[in-house]
Coordinates of C-alpha atoms and ligand atoms in Angstrom, one line a residue:
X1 CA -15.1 80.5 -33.3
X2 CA -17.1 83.4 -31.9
X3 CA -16.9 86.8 -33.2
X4 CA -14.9 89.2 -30.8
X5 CA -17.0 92.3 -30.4
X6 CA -14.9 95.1 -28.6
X7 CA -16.8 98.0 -26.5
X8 CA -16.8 100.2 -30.0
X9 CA -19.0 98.0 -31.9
X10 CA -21.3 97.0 -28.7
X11 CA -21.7 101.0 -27.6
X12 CA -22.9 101.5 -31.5
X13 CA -24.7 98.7 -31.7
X14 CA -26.4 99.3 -28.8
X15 CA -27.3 103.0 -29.9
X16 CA -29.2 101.8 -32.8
X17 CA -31.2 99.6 -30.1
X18 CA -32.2 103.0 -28.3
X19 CA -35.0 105.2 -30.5
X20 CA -33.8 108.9 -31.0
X21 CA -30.3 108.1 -29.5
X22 CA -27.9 110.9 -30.9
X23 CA -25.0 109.1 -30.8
X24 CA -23.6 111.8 -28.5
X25 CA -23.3 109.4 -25.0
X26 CA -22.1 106.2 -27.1
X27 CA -19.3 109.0 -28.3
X28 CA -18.6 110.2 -24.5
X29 CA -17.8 105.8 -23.3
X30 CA -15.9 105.4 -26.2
X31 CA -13.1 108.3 -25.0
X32 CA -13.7 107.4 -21.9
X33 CA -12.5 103.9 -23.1
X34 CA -9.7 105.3 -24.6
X35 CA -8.9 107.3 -21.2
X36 CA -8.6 103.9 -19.5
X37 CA -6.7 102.4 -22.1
X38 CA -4.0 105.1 -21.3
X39 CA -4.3 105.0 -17.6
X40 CA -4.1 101.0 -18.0
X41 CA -0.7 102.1 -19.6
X42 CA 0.5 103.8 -16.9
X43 CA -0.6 101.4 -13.9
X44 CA 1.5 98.6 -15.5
X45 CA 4.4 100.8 -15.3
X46 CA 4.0 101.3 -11.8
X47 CA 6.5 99.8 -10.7
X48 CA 8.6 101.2 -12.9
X49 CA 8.8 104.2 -11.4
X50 CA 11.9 105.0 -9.8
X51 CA 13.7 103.3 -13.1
X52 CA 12.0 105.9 -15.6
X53 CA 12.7 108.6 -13.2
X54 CA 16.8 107.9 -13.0
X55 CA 15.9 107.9 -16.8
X56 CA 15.1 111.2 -16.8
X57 CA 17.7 112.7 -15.0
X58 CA 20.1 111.3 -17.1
X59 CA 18.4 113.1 -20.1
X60 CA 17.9 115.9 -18.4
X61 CA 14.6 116.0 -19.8
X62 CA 13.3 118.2 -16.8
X63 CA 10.4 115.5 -16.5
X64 CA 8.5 114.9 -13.3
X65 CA 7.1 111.4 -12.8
X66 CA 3.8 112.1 -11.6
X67 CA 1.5 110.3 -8.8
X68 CA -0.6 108.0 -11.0
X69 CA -3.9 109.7 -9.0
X70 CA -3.0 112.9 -10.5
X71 CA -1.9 111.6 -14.2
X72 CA -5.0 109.6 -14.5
X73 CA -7.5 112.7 -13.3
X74 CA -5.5 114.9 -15.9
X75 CA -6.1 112.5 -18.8
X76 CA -9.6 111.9 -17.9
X77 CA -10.3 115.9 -18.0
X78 CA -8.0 115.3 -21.6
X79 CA -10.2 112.6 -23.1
X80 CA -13.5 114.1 -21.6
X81 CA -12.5 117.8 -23.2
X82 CA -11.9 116.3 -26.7
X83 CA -15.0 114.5 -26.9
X84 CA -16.8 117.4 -27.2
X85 CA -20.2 116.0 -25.7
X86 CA -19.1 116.9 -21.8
X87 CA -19.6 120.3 -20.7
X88 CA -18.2 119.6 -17.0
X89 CA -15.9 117.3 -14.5
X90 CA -16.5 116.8 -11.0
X91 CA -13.0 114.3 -9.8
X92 CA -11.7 113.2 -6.4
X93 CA -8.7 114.9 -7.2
X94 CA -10.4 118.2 -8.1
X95 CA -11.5 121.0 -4.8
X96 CA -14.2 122.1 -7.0
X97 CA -16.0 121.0 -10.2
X98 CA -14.4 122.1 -13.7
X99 CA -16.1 123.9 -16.9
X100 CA -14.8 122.6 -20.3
X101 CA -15.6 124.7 -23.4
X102 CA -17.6 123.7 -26.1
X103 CA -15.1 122.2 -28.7
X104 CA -16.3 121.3 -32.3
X105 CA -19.2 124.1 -32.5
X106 CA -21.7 121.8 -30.7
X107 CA -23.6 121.8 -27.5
X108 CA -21.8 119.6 -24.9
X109 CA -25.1 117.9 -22.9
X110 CA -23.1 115.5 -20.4
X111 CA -21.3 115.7 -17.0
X112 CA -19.1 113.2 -16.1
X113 CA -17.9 112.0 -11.7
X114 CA -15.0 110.0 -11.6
X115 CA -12.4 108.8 -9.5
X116 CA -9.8 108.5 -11.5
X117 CA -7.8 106.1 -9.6
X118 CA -9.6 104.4 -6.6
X119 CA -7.5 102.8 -3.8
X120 CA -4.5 104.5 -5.4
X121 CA -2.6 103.3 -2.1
X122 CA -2.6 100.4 -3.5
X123 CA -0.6 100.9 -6.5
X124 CA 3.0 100.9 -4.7
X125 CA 2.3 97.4 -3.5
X126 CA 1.1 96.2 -7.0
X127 CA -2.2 95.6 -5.9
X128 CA -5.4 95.9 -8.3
X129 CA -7.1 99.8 -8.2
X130 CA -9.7 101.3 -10.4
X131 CA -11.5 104.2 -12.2
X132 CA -15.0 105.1 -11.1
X133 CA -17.1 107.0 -13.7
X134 CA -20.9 108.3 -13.9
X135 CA -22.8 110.2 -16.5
X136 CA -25.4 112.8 -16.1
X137 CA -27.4 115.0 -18.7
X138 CA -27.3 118.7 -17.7
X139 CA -29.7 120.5 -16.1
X140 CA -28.5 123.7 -17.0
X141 CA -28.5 125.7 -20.2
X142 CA -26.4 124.0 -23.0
X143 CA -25.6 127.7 -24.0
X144 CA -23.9 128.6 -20.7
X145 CA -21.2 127.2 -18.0
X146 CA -22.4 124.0 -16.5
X147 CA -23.3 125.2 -12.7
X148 CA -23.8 123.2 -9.5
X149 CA -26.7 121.9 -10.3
X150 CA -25.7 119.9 -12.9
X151 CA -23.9 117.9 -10.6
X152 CA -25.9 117.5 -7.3
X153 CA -28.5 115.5 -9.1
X154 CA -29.8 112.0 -7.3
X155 CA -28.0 108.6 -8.5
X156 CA -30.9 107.5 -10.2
X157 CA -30.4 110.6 -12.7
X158 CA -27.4 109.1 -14.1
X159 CA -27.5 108.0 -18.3
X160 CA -25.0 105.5 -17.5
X161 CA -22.3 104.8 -15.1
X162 CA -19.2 102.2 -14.8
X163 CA -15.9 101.4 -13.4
X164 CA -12.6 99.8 -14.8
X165 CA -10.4 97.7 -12.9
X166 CA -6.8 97.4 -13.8
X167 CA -6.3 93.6 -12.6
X168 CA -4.2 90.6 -13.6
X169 CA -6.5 91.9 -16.4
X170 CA -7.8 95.2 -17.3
X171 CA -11.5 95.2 -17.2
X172 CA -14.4 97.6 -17.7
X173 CA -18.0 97.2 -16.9
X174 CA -20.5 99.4 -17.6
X175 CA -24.1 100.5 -17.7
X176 CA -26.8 102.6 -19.4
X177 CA -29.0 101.3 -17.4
X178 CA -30.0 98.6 -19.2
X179 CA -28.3 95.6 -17.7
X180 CA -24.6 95.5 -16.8
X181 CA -22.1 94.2 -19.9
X182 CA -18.1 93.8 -19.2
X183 CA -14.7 94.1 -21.6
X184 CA -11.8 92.8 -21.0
X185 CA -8.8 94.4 -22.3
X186 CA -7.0 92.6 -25.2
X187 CA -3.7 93.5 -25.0
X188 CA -2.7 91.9 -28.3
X189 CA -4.8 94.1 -30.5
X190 CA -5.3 96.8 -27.7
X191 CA -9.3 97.0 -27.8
X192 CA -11.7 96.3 -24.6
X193 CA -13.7 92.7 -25.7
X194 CA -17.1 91.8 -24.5
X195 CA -15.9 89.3 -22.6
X196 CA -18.7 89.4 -19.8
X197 CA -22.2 89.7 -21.5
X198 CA -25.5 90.3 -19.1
X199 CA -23.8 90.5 -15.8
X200 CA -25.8 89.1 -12.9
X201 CA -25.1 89.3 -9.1
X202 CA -26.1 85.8 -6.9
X203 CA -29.0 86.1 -5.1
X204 CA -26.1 85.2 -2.5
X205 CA -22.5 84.4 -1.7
X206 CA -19.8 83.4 0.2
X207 CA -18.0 87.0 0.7
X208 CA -18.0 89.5 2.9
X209 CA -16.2 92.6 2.2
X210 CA -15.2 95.1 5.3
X211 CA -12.6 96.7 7.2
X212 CA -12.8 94.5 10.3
X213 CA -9.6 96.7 11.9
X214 CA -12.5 99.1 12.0
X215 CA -14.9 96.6 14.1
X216 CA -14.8 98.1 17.8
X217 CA -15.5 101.5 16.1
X218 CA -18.9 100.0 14.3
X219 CA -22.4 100.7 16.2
X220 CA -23.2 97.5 17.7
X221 CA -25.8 96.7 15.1
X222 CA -23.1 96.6 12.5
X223 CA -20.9 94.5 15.4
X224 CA -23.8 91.8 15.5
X225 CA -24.1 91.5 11.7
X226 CA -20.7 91.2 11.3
X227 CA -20.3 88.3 14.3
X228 CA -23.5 86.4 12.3
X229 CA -21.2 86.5 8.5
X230 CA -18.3 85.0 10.7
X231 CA -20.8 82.6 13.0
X232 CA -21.8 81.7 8.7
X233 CA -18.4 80.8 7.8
X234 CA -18.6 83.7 5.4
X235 CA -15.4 84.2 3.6
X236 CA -13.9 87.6 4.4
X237 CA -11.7 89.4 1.8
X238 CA -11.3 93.0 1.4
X239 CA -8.9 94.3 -1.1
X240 CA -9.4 97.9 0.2
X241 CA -9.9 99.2 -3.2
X242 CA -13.4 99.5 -3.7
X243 CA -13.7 98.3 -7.6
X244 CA -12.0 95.3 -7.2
X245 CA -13.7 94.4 -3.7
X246 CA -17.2 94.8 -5.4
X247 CA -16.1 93.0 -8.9
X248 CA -15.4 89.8 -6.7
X249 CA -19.1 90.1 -5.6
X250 CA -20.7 91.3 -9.0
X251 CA -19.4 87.5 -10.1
X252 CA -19.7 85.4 -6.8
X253 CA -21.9 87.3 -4.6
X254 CA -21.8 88.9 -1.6
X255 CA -22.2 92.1 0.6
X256 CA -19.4 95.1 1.1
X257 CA -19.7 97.1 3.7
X258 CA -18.4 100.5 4.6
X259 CA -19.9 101.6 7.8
X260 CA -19.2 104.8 9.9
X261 CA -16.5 104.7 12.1
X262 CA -15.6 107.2 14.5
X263 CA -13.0 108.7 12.6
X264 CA -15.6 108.7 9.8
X265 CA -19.1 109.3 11.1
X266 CA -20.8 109.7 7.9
X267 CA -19.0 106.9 6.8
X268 CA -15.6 107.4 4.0
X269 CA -16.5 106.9 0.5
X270 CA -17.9 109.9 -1.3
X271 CA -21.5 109.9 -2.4
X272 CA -20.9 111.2 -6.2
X273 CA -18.6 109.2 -8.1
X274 CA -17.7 106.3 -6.0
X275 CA -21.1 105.4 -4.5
X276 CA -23.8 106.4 -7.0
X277 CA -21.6 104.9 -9.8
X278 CA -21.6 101.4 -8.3
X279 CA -24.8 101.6 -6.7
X280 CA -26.0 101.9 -10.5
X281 CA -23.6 99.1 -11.6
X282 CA -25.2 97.0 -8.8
X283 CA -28.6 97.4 -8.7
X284 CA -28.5 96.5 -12.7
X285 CA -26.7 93.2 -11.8
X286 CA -29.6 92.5 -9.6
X287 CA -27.8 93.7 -6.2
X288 CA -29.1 96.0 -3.6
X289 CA -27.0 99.1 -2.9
X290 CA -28.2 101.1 0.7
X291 CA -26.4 103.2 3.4
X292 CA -26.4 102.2 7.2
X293 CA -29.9 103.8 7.6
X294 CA -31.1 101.4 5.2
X295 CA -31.7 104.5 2.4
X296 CA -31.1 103.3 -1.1
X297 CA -28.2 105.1 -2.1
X298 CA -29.5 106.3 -5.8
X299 CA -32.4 108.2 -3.8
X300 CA -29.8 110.2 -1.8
X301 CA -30.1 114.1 -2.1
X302 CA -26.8 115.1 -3.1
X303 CA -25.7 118.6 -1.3
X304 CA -22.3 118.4 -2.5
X305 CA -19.1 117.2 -4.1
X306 CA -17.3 115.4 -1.7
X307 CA -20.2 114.4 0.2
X308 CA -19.5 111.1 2.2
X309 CA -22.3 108.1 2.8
X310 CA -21.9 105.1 4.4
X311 CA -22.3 102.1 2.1
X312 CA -23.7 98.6 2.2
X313 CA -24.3 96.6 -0.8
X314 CA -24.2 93.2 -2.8
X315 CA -26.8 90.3 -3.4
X316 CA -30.1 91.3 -2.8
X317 CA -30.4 88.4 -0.2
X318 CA -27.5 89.2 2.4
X319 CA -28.8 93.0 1.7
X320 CA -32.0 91.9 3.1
X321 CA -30.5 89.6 6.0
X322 CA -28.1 93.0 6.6
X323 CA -31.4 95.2 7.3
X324 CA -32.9 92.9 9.5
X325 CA -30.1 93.2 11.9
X326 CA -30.0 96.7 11.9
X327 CA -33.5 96.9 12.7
X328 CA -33.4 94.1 15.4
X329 CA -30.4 95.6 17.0
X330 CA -30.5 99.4 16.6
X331 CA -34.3 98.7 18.2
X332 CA -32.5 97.0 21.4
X333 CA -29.9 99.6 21.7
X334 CA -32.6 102.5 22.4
Ligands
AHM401 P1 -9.4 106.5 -2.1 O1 -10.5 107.0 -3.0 O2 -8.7 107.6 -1.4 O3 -8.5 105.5 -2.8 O4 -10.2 105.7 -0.9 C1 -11.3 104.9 -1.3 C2 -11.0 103.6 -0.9 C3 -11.9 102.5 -1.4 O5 -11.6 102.1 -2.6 C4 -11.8 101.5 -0.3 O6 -13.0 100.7 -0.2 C5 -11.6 102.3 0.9 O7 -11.1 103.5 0.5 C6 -10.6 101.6 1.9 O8 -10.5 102.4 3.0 P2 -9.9 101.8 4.4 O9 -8.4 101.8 4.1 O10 -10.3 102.8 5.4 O11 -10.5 100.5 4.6
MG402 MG1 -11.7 106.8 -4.2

């Protein structure tokens, strides 16, 4: 029988693989493993909602059952704040980024995106959602407040980045960029197992991942490429939840696609921490990650928080098919 490593052994042991590592990122994944663990908690309750809350009232505990978008930013911001190594949060469910003191007399040298619960609208109809997550160093004094700065850096700045995906099981896959590794979640012993070493994206697949409601508000290059997956017999699924639409294709290939739409004309999902994240994930499965003007995401200048991009990305292959369309018919339509 195989030795079960969980994510705490394979975060140290891939420290001592890194010269000079200070231990101080490995320290940052592991509690925000443990923030995941907790969420996980929570999104298997789901459903359990209403019954808690009569609960309550019949304690009279004075308790509020909260919207599991909110409950999962405030326990990332709680695992995050006592790990002492992240000086700053930028969240979905946050206006503006927050400062978090320096605990345990020591510098705090990481900043940390997330959305903490992505495609929450899926949670009331028990369908799979996720947490998004990117690291950054700094770029500001360790000795002051992290600042702006810190968190309009490019994708391709970030130390490592990952999502979880709270399933039929509770996965999380991450990177530091150095190849893509996913844990699943034990529940028997509680711990996240490396259960997918070495993640690699097909060159191609069978998938395509898009909001076709959306397709008479698409620019007609986006039409055409759309018409050719469906004149392939492509198989179209879309989860609309954005982890669990891209696992599918980390593991069987494919291409997702969020376009702009008129009601979105820089397209929907945000640039920070649902984009850059994934684009990281991606391109170190081997997958190519752009927006509709065929920029690769990671080389985006970021201008601010809730910046929005358009998104196309997947197996390298259909990426490349994807681009040749948008050439050929954004050419014709000028
Ligand atoms: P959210 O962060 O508010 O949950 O929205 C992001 C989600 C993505 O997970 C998903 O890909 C997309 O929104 C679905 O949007 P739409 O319903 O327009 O297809
Ligand atoms: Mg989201």
């Amino acid at each position: 029988m195989s030795k079960i490593v969980t994510l705490d052994e394979f975060i140290i042991k891939s420290q001592k693989e890194i010269t000079h590592a200070t231990g101080e990122l490995s320290r940052l994944l592991r509690d925000i493993g443990i923030a995941a663990k907790v969420i996980n908690v929570e999104v298997n309750k789901a459903g359990l909602g209403e019954i808690l809350g009569a609960a309550q009232k019949e304690n009279n505990t004075g308790d509020n059952v909260q919207k599991l978008d909110i409950f999962s930013n405030e326990k990332m911001i709680e695992f995050l704040a006592n790990s002492g190594e992240c000086c700053g949060i930028a969240s979905e469910e946050l206006d503006e980024f927050v400062t978090l003191p320096n605990v345990l007399d020591k510098d705090a040298n990481y900043i940390v995106v997330t959305d903490p619960l992505d495609g929450s609208s899926n949670i009331d109809v028990n369908v799979s959602v996720g947490t998004i997550f990117g690291i950054y160093k700094r770029v500001s004094s360790p000795k002051e407040d992290c600042t702006l700065a810190d968190f309009i850096q490019k994708g391709c700045e970030q130390v490592a980045a990952g999502y979880v995906l709270y399933g039929t099981s509770t996965i999380l896959v991450y990177t530091t960029g150095n190849g893509v590794n996913g844990f699943t979640l034990d529940p028997a012993i509680g711990e996240f197992c490396l259960s997918h070493p070495n993640i690699k994206m097909p060159e191609r697949g069978n998938y395509y991942s898009v909001n076709q409601g959306y397709y008479l508000k698409f620019d007609l290059e986006m039409r055409r490429y759309i018409d050719h997956c469906s004149d392939l017999n492509l198989r179209l699924r879309y989860i609309g939840s954005m982890v669990s639409d891209i696992h599918r294709i980390m593991f069987q290939g494919g291409i997702f696609l969020y376009p702009n739409t008129r009601k979105y004309p820089q397209g929907k999902l945000r640039l920070l921490y649902e984009a850059n994240p994934i684009s990281m994930i991606v391109e170190q499965a081997g997958g190519t990650a752009i927006n509709t003007k065929l920029e690769r995401i990671l080389d985006l200048d970021v201008h601010k928080i809730h910046q929005r991009t358009t998104v196309v990305m997947g197996s390298k292959a259909m990426v490349q098919e994807m681009k040749e369309f948008v050439q050929r018919y954004s050419a014709i339509e000028i």
